PDB file of C-alpha atoms in Angstrom:
ATOM      1  CA  UNK H   1      -2.307  13.982  13.356  1.00 95.00           C
ATOM      2  CA  UNK H   2      -1.153  10.528  12.353  1.00 97.00           C
ATOM      3  CA  UNK H   3       2.489  10.471  11.343  1.00 98.00           C
ATOM      4  CA  UNK H   4       4.703   7.637  10.191  1.00 98.00           C
ATOM      5  CA  UNK H   5       8.365   8.236   9.449  1.00 98.00           C
ATOM      6  CA  UNK H   6      10.638   5.600   7.958  1.00 98.00           C
ATOM      7  CA  UNK H   7      14.404   5.578   8.314  1.00 98.00           C
ATOM      8  CA  UNK H   8      17.338   3.260   7.807  1.00 98.00           C
ATOM      9  CA  UNK H   9      17.458   3.058   4.037  1.00 97.00           C
ATOM     10  CA  UNK H  10      20.655   3.296   2.049  1.00 97.00           C
ATOM     11  CA  UNK H  11      22.983   1.463  -0.292  1.00 98.00           C
ATOM     12  CA  UNK H  12      23.905  -2.101   0.681  1.00 98.00           C
ATOM     13  CA  UNK H  13      25.762  -4.887  -1.087  1.00 98.00           C
ATOM     14  CA  UNK H  14      23.964  -8.043  -2.188  1.00 98.00           C
ATOM     15  CA  UNK H  15      23.857 -10.633   0.574  1.00 98.00           C
ATOM     16  CA  UNK H  16      24.164  -8.070   3.348  1.00 98.00           C
ATOM     17  CA  UNK H  17      21.570  -6.946   5.900  1.00 98.00           C
ATOM     18  CA  UNK H  18      19.728  -3.749   6.703  1.00 98.00           C
ATOM     19  CA  UNK H  19      17.153  -2.777   9.308  1.00 98.00           C
ATOM     20  CA  UNK H  20      14.439  -0.251   8.589  1.00 98.00           C
ATOM     21  CA  UNK H  21      12.512   1.625  11.251  1.00 98.00           C
ATOM     22  CA  UNK H  22       9.142   3.343  11.188  1.00 98.00           C
ATOM     23  CA  UNK H  23       8.453   5.829  13.987  1.00 98.00           C
ATOM     24  CA  UNK H  24       4.786   6.471  14.683  1.00 98.00           C
ATOM     25  CA  UNK H  25       3.074   9.398  16.375  1.00 98.00           C
ATOM     26  CA  UNK H  26      -0.342  10.997  16.682  1.00 97.00           C
ATOM     27  CA  UNK H  27      -2.240   7.809  17.426  1.00 97.00           C
ATOM     28  CA  UNK H  28      -2.269   4.826  19.786  1.00 97.00           C
ATOM     29  CA  UNK H  29       0.359   2.747  18.023  1.00 97.00           C
ATOM     30  CA  UNK H  30      -0.326  -0.392  20.067  1.00 97.00           C
ATOM     31  CA  UNK H  31      -3.899  -0.587  18.753  1.00 96.00           C
ATOM     32  CA  UNK H  32      -3.135  -0.949  15.055  1.00 96.00           C
ATOM     33  CA  UNK H  33      -1.746  -3.437  12.632  1.00 96.00           C
ATOM     34  CA  UNK H  34       1.081  -2.001  10.540  1.00 97.00           C
ATOM     35  CA  UNK H  35       2.288  -3.033   7.089  1.00 98.00           C
ATOM     36  CA  UNK H  36       5.422  -2.681   5.032  1.00 98.00           C
ATOM     37  CA  UNK H  37       4.866  -1.981   1.332  1.00 98.00           C
ATOM     38  CA  UNK H  38       7.594  -1.437  -1.244  1.00 98.00           C
ATOM     39  CA  UNK H  39       7.876   0.072  -4.688  1.00 98.00           C
ATOM     40  CA  UNK H  40      10.739  -0.676  -7.028  1.00 98.00           C
ATOM     41  CA  UNK H  41      11.899   2.274  -9.167  1.00 97.00           C
ATOM     42  CA  UNK H  42       9.293   3.002 -11.817  1.00 96.00           C
ATOM     43  CA  UNK H  43       7.158   0.032 -10.763  1.00 98.00           C
ATOM     44  CA  UNK H  44       3.950  -0.628  -8.868  1.00 98.00           C
ATOM     45  CA  UNK H  45       3.226  -1.286  -5.228  1.00 98.00           C
ATOM     46  CA  UNK H  46       4.122  -4.596  -3.588  1.00 98.00           C
ATOM     47  CA  UNK H  47       2.912  -5.600  -0.153  1.00 98.00           C
ATOM     48  CA  UNK H  48       5.763  -6.968   1.978  1.00 98.00           C
ATOM     49  CA  UNK H  49       4.518  -7.842   5.464  1.00 97.00           C
ATOM     50  CA  UNK H  50       1.966  -7.169   8.226  1.00 97.00           C
ATOM     51  CA  UNK H  51       2.263  -7.360  11.983  1.00 97.00           C
ATOM     52  CA  UNK H  52      -0.738  -7.386  14.273  1.00 96.00           C
ATOM     53  CA  UNK H  53      -1.253  -4.697  16.901  1.00 96.00           C
ATOM     54  CA  UNK H  54       0.336  -6.793  19.641  1.00 96.00           C
ATOM     55  CA  UNK H  55       2.957  -8.522  17.511  1.00 95.00           C
ATOM     56  CA  UNK H  56       1.237 -11.881  17.918  1.00 96.00           C
ATOM     57  CA  UNK H  57       0.848 -12.565  14.213  1.00 96.00           C
ATOM     58  CA  UNK H  58       2.994 -11.757  11.218  1.00 97.00           C
ATOM     59  CA  UNK H  59       2.519 -12.506   7.536  1.00 96.00           C
ATOM     60  CA  UNK H  60       4.925 -12.087   4.647  1.00 97.00           C
ATOM     61  CA  UNK H  61       4.987 -11.968   0.884  1.00 97.00           C
ATOM     62  CA  UNK H  62       6.560 -15.076  -0.611  1.00 97.00           C
ATOM     63  CA  UNK H  63       9.280 -12.909  -2.163  1.00 98.00           C
ATOM     64  CA  UNK H  64      10.678 -12.019   1.274  1.00 98.00           C
ATOM     65  CA  UNK H  65       9.641 -14.958   3.445  1.00 98.00           C
ATOM     66  CA  UNK H  66      12.595 -16.394   5.324  1.00 98.00           C
ATOM     67  CA  UNK H  67      14.767 -13.344   4.634  1.00 98.00           C
ATOM     68  CA  UNK H  68      12.802 -10.432   6.145  1.00 98.00           C
ATOM     69  CA  UNK H  69      11.416 -10.130   9.667  1.00 98.00           C
ATOM     70  CA  UNK H  70       8.817  -7.616  10.764  1.00 98.00           C
ATOM     71  CA  UNK H  71       8.682  -6.614  14.430  1.00 98.00           C
ATOM     72  CA  UNK H  72       7.466  -3.816  16.634  1.00 98.00           C
ATOM     73  CA  UNK H  73       8.203  -2.201  19.968  1.00 98.00           C
ATOM     74  CA  UNK H  74       4.986  -0.737  21.269  1.00 98.00           C
ATOM     75  CA  UNK H  75       6.804   0.947  24.141  1.00 98.00           C
ATOM     76  CA  UNK H  76       8.775   2.947  21.576  1.00 98.00           C
ATOM     77  CA  UNK H  77       5.962   3.378  19.024  1.00 98.00           C
ATOM     78  CA  UNK H  78       8.270   1.907  16.421  1.00 98.00           C
ATOM     79  CA  UNK H  79       7.989  -0.712  13.683  1.00 98.00           C
ATOM     80  CA  UNK H  80      10.972  -2.524  12.231  1.00 98.00           C
ATOM     81  CA  UNK H  81      11.870  -4.507   9.147  1.00 98.00           C
ATOM     82  CA  UNK H  82      15.005  -6.621   9.398  1.00 98.00           C
ATOM     83  CA  UNK H  83      16.151  -7.444   5.887  1.00 98.00           C
ATOM     84  CA  UNK H  84      18.735 -10.194   5.457  1.00 98.00           C
ATOM     85  CA  UNK H  85      20.308 -11.788   2.386  1.00 98.00           C
ATOM     86  CA  UNK H  86      19.409  -8.760   0.304  1.00 98.00           C
ATOM     87  CA  UNK H  87      19.133  -9.085  -3.440  1.00 98.00           C
ATOM     88  CA  UNK H  88      19.181  -6.579  -6.279  1.00 98.00           C
ATOM     89  CA  UNK H  89      15.437  -7.123  -6.719  1.00 98.00           C
ATOM     90  CA  UNK H  90      14.851  -5.821  -3.176  1.00 98.00           C
ATOM     91  CA  UNK H  91      15.838  -2.353  -4.393  1.00 98.00           C
ATOM     92  CA  UNK H  92      12.806  -0.172  -3.709  1.00 98.00           C
ATOM     93  CA  UNK H  93      11.248   2.586  -1.682  1.00 98.00           C
ATOM     94  CA  UNK H  94       9.902   0.987   1.480  1.00 98.00           C
ATOM     95  CA  UNK H  95       6.793   2.452   3.058  1.00 98.00           C
ATOM     96  CA  UNK H  96       5.190   1.680   6.382  1.00 98.00           C
ATOM     97  CA  UNK H  97       1.421   1.972   6.364  1.00 98.00           C
ATOM     98  CA  UNK H  98      -1.133   1.845   9.141  1.00 97.00           C
ATOM     99  CA  UNK H  99      -4.035  -0.539   8.840  1.00 95.00           C
ATOM    100  CA  UNK H 100      -7.472   0.685   9.818  1.00 92.00           C
ATOM    101  CA  UNK H 101      -7.753  -2.099  12.393  1.00 86.00           C
ATOM    102  CA  UNK H 102      -5.802  -4.122  14.886  1.00 84.00           C
ATOM    103  CA  UNK H 103      -4.951  -7.111  12.743  1.00 82.00           C
ATOM    104  CA  UNK H 104      -4.531  -5.878   9.188  1.00 76.00           C
ATOM    105  CA  UNK H 105      -6.945  -8.526   8.029  1.00 80.00           C
ATOM    106  CA  UNK H 106      -9.506  -7.432   5.482  1.00 88.00           C
ATOM    107  CA  UNK H 107      -8.755  -3.776   6.011  1.00 89.00           C
ATOM    108  CA  UNK H 108      -7.141  -0.891   4.237  1.00 96.00           C
ATOM    109  CA  UNK H 109      -4.101   1.322   4.609  1.00 97.00           C
ATOM    110  CA  UNK H 110      -5.275   4.680   5.880  1.00 96.00           C
ATOM    111  CA  UNK H 111      -1.944   6.400   6.613  1.00 97.00           C
ATOM    112  CA  UNK H 112       1.456   6.045   4.977  1.00 98.00           C
ATOM    113  CA  UNK H 113       4.945   7.230   5.717  1.00 98.00           C
ATOM    114  CA  UNK H 114       7.020   9.105   3.152  1.00 98.00           C
ATOM    115  CA  UNK H 115       9.173   6.069   2.384  1.00 98.00           C
ATOM    116  CA  UNK H 116      12.857   5.211   2.610  1.00 98.00           C
ATOM    117  CA  UNK H 117      14.942   4.076  -0.360  1.00 98.00           C
ATOM    118  CA  UNK H 118      16.901   0.839  -0.194  1.00 98.00           C
ATOM    119  CA  UNK H 119      19.396   0.208  -2.979  1.00 98.00           C
ATOM    120  CA  UNK H 120      21.027  -3.196  -3.214  1.00 98.00           C
ATOM    121  CA  UNK H 121      24.093  -2.938  -5.396  1.00 97.00           C
ATOM    122  CA  UNK H 122      27.724  -3.951  -5.433  1.00 94.00           C
TER     123      UNK H 122
ATOM    124  CA  UNK K   1      -2.595 -15.785  -4.472  1.00 96.00           C
ATOM    125  CA  UNK K   2      -5.277 -13.426  -5.761  1.00 97.00           C
ATOM    126  CA  UNK K   3      -4.194 -11.638  -8.929  1.00 98.00           C
ATOM    127  CA  UNK K   4      -5.428  -8.118  -9.605  1.00 98.00           C
ATOM    128  CA  UNK K   5      -5.651  -6.572 -13.051  1.00 98.00           C
ATOM    129  CA  UNK K   6      -6.522  -3.023 -14.051  1.00 98.00           C
ATOM    130  CA  UNK K   7      -7.624  -1.437 -17.272  1.00 98.00           C
ATOM    131  CA  UNK K   8      -6.612   0.656 -18.933  1.00 98.00           C
ATOM    132  CA  UNK K   9      -2.944   0.778 -17.950  1.00 98.00           C
ATOM    133  CA  UNK K  10      -2.925   4.444 -18.886  1.00 97.00           C
ATOM    134  CA  UNK K  11      -5.299   7.056 -20.203  1.00 97.00           C
ATOM    135  CA  UNK K  12      -5.221  10.637 -21.340  1.00 97.00           C
ATOM    136  CA  UNK K  13      -8.055  12.904 -20.319  1.00 96.00           C
ATOM    137  CA  UNK K  14      -8.986  16.546 -20.059  1.00 95.00           C
ATOM    138  CA  UNK K  15     -10.083  18.592 -17.085  1.00 96.00           C
ATOM    139  CA  UNK K  16     -13.804  18.044 -16.611  1.00 96.00           C
ATOM    140  CA  UNK K  17     -13.855  14.596 -18.181  1.00 97.00           C
ATOM    141  CA  UNK K  18     -15.525  11.641 -16.540  1.00 97.00           C
ATOM    142  CA  UNK K  19     -12.938   8.900 -15.993  1.00 97.00           C
ATOM    143  CA  UNK K  20     -13.559   5.251 -15.198  1.00 98.00           C
ATOM    144  CA  UNK K  21     -10.904   2.725 -14.191  1.00 98.00           C
ATOM    145  CA  UNK K  22     -11.654  -0.974 -13.937  1.00 98.00           C
ATOM    146  CA  UNK K  23     -10.126  -3.502 -11.558  1.00 98.00           C
ATOM    147  CA  UNK K  24     -10.651  -7.258 -11.704  1.00 98.00           C
ATOM    148  CA  UNK K  25      -9.753  -9.922  -9.156  1.00 98.00           C
ATOM    149  CA  UNK K  26      -8.851 -13.489 -10.099  1.00 98.00           C
ATOM    150  CA  UNK K  27     -11.414 -14.791  -7.599  1.00 98.00           C
ATOM    151  CA  UNK K  28     -14.199 -13.310  -5.530  1.00 98.00           C
ATOM    152  CA  UNK K  29     -13.038 -10.839  -2.905  1.00 97.00           C
ATOM    153  CA  UNK K  30     -16.580  -9.738  -1.977  1.00 97.00           C
ATOM    154  CA  UNK K  31     -16.056  -6.026  -1.265  1.00 96.00           C
ATOM    155  CA  UNK K  32     -12.544  -6.129   0.214  1.00 97.00           C
ATOM    156  CA  UNK K  33     -11.259  -3.785  -2.459  1.00 97.00           C
ATOM    157  CA  UNK K  34      -9.516  -0.463  -1.901  1.00 98.00           C
ATOM    158  CA  UNK K  35      -8.328   2.310  -4.220  1.00 98.00           C
ATOM    159  CA  UNK K  36      -5.243   4.491  -3.796  1.00 98.00           C
ATOM    160  CA  UNK K  37      -3.923   7.534  -5.632  1.00 98.00           C
ATOM    161  CA  UNK K  38      -0.199   8.124  -5.995  1.00 98.00           C
ATOM    162  CA  UNK K  39       1.560  11.177  -7.341  1.00 98.00           C
ATOM    163  CA  UNK K  40       5.215  11.105  -8.427  1.00 96.00           C
ATOM    164  CA  UNK K  41       7.627  10.997  -5.516  1.00 96.00           C
ATOM    165  CA  UNK K  42       4.823  10.763  -2.963  1.00 98.00           C
ATOM    166  CA  UNK K  43       3.301   8.042  -0.848  1.00 98.00           C
ATOM    167  CA  UNK K  44       0.007   6.522  -1.932  1.00 98.00           C
ATOM    168  CA  UNK K  45      -3.176   8.024  -0.539  1.00 98.00           C
ATOM    169  CA  UNK K  46      -6.328   6.085   0.304  1.00 98.00           C
ATOM    170  CA  UNK K  47      -9.351   7.170  -1.733  1.00 98.00           C
ATOM    171  CA  UNK K  48     -11.959   4.421  -1.447  1.00 98.00           C
ATOM    172  CA  UNK K  49     -12.200   1.477   0.939  1.00 97.00           C
ATOM    173  CA  UNK K  50     -14.510  -1.507   1.025  1.00 96.00           C
ATOM    174  CA  UNK K  51     -15.233  -1.008  -2.673  1.00 97.00           C
ATOM    175  CA  UNK K  52     -17.486   2.025  -2.302  1.00 98.00           C
ATOM    176  CA  UNK K  53     -16.781   3.930   0.923  1.00 97.00           C
ATOM    177  CA  UNK K  54     -15.193   7.331   0.481  1.00 98.00           C
ATOM    178  CA  UNK K  55     -12.248   7.995   2.786  1.00 97.00           C
ATOM    179  CA  UNK K  56     -12.630  11.070   4.954  1.00 96.00           C
ATOM    180  CA  UNK K  57     -11.377  14.207   3.243  1.00 97.00           C
ATOM    181  CA  UNK K  58     -11.504  12.765  -0.269  1.00 98.00           C
ATOM    182  CA  UNK K  59     -13.563  14.836  -2.734  1.00 98.00           C
ATOM    183  CA  UNK K  60     -16.974  13.469  -3.629  1.00 98.00           C
ATOM    184  CA  UNK K  61     -16.108  13.377  -7.328  1.00 98.00           C
ATOM    185  CA  UNK K  62     -14.384  10.071  -6.545  1.00 98.00           C
ATOM    186  CA  UNK K  63     -16.619   7.027  -6.251  1.00 98.00           C
ATOM    187  CA  UNK K  64     -16.223   3.287  -6.261  1.00 98.00           C
ATOM    188  CA  UNK K  65     -18.480   0.392  -7.054  1.00 98.00           C
ATOM    189  CA  UNK K  66     -18.505  -3.347  -7.546  1.00 98.00           C
ATOM    190  CA  UNK K  67     -18.368  -6.616  -5.691  1.00 98.00           C
ATOM    191  CA  UNK K  68     -17.136 -10.121  -6.267  1.00 98.00           C
ATOM    192  CA  UNK K  69     -14.491  -9.842  -8.964  1.00 98.00           C
ATOM    193  CA  UNK K  70     -15.255  -6.632 -10.863  1.00 98.00           C
ATOM    194  CA  UNK K  71     -14.812  -3.107  -9.549  1.00 98.00           C
ATOM    195  CA  UNK K  72     -14.676   0.428 -10.871  1.00 98.00           C
ATOM    196  CA  UNK K  73     -13.260   3.737  -9.733  1.00 98.00           C
ATOM    197  CA  UNK K  74     -14.971   6.767 -11.246  1.00 98.00           C
ATOM    198  CA  UNK K  75     -13.861  10.372 -11.216  1.00 98.00           C
ATOM    199  CA  UNK K  76     -16.941  12.333 -12.186  1.00 97.00           C
ATOM    200  CA  UNK K  77     -15.182  15.515 -13.299  1.00 96.00           C
ATOM    201  CA  UNK K  78     -11.416  15.295 -13.563  1.00 97.00           C
ATOM    202  CA  UNK K  79      -9.470  18.085 -11.907  1.00 96.00           C
ATOM    203  CA  UNK K  80      -5.854  19.137 -12.406  1.00 95.00           C
ATOM    204  CA  UNK K  81      -4.846  17.627  -9.077  1.00 96.00           C
ATOM    205  CA  UNK K  82      -6.251  14.236 -10.107  1.00 97.00           C
ATOM    206  CA  UNK K  83      -3.533  13.503 -12.629  1.00 93.00           C
ATOM    207  CA  UNK K  84      -1.776  10.614 -10.934  1.00 97.00           C
ATOM    208  CA  UNK K  85      -1.505   6.834 -10.881  1.00 98.00           C
ATOM    209  CA  UNK K  86      -4.335   4.831  -9.345  1.00 98.00           C
ATOM    210  CA  UNK K  87      -3.992   1.395  -7.759  1.00 98.00           C
ATOM    211  CA  UNK K  88      -6.592  -1.083  -6.628  1.00 98.00           C
ATOM    212  CA  UNK K  89      -5.776  -3.455  -3.780  1.00 98.00           C
ATOM    213  CA  UNK K  90      -7.458  -6.531  -2.382  1.00 97.00           C
ATOM    214  CA  UNK K  91      -7.399  -7.263   1.335  1.00 96.00           C
ATOM    215  CA  UNK K  92      -9.600 -10.357   1.227  1.00 96.00           C
ATOM    216  CA  UNK K  93      -6.663 -12.634   1.935  1.00 94.00           C
ATOM    217  CA  UNK K  94      -2.918 -12.596   2.348  1.00 93.00           C
ATOM    218  CA  UNK K  95      -0.786 -12.025   0.474  1.00 95.00           C
ATOM    219  CA  UNK K  96      -2.402  -8.652  -0.012  1.00 97.00           C
ATOM    220  CA  UNK K  97      -2.066  -7.742  -3.664  1.00 98.00           C
ATOM    221  CA  UNK K  98      -2.239  -4.561  -5.709  1.00 98.00           C
ATOM    222  CA  UNK K  99      -3.227  -4.017  -9.279  1.00 98.00           C
ATOM    223  CA  UNK K 100      -0.497  -2.828 -11.667  1.00 98.00           C
ATOM    224  CA  UNK K 101      -1.804   0.730 -11.679  1.00 98.00           C
ATOM    225  CA  UNK K 102      -3.528   3.106 -14.092  1.00 98.00           C
ATOM    226  CA  UNK K 103      -1.728   6.287 -15.005  1.00 98.00           C
ATOM    227  CA  UNK K 104      -4.008   9.241 -15.725  1.00 98.00           C
ATOM    228  CA  UNK K 105      -2.328  12.058 -17.607  1.00 95.00           C
ATOM    229  CA  UNK K 106      -3.294  15.240 -19.352  1.00 87.00           C
ATOM    230  CA  UNK K 107      -4.578  15.062 -22.894  1.00 87.00           C
TER     231      UNK K 107
END
């Protein structure tokens, strides 16, 4: 069955960097767009970024543009989120989510990981 | 950016009740509207995609309708396991945006 497992979360000081990973299994990873979605404590869902199946296109929320970079290694069935210049408002559970299609355009998120918590605090 | 609103923000209902949640987009999104259910401490789960298509494995008591800017999620007969928070999401254009959520709890 489809499985997504995030890792790499933790406590980090403001201004520092962190890289999240999302390991995929149970499906042909290289055929699907994958998203990052986050949820601040007690708050709603916020879409962060999407990367196309082949890594050719990436889109970001304005709140993270220029600071976060989404990437993937299809040979390792793994998605990444490099987070730089972290701020307190980036504190959240970060989920990876599979799109139904290859590009993540006009689709839906049909499988989610369990999430990894990132806390930005001094 | 397309703004999504939901009403109500919370509701209390009893087992067996019919529950309707409304979602509105700030501009037309045709039928690129999805619904998710989230329970505390868990990842969201897809219920409805493309406004009215039931995701595989989701009970038939869940249904969705609407197009353009106005959408509804209906639970025909609320069950204990349905007490959760529900989010709508538009995928018509990036940035993808979610509604603020509707919390359904036990009356």
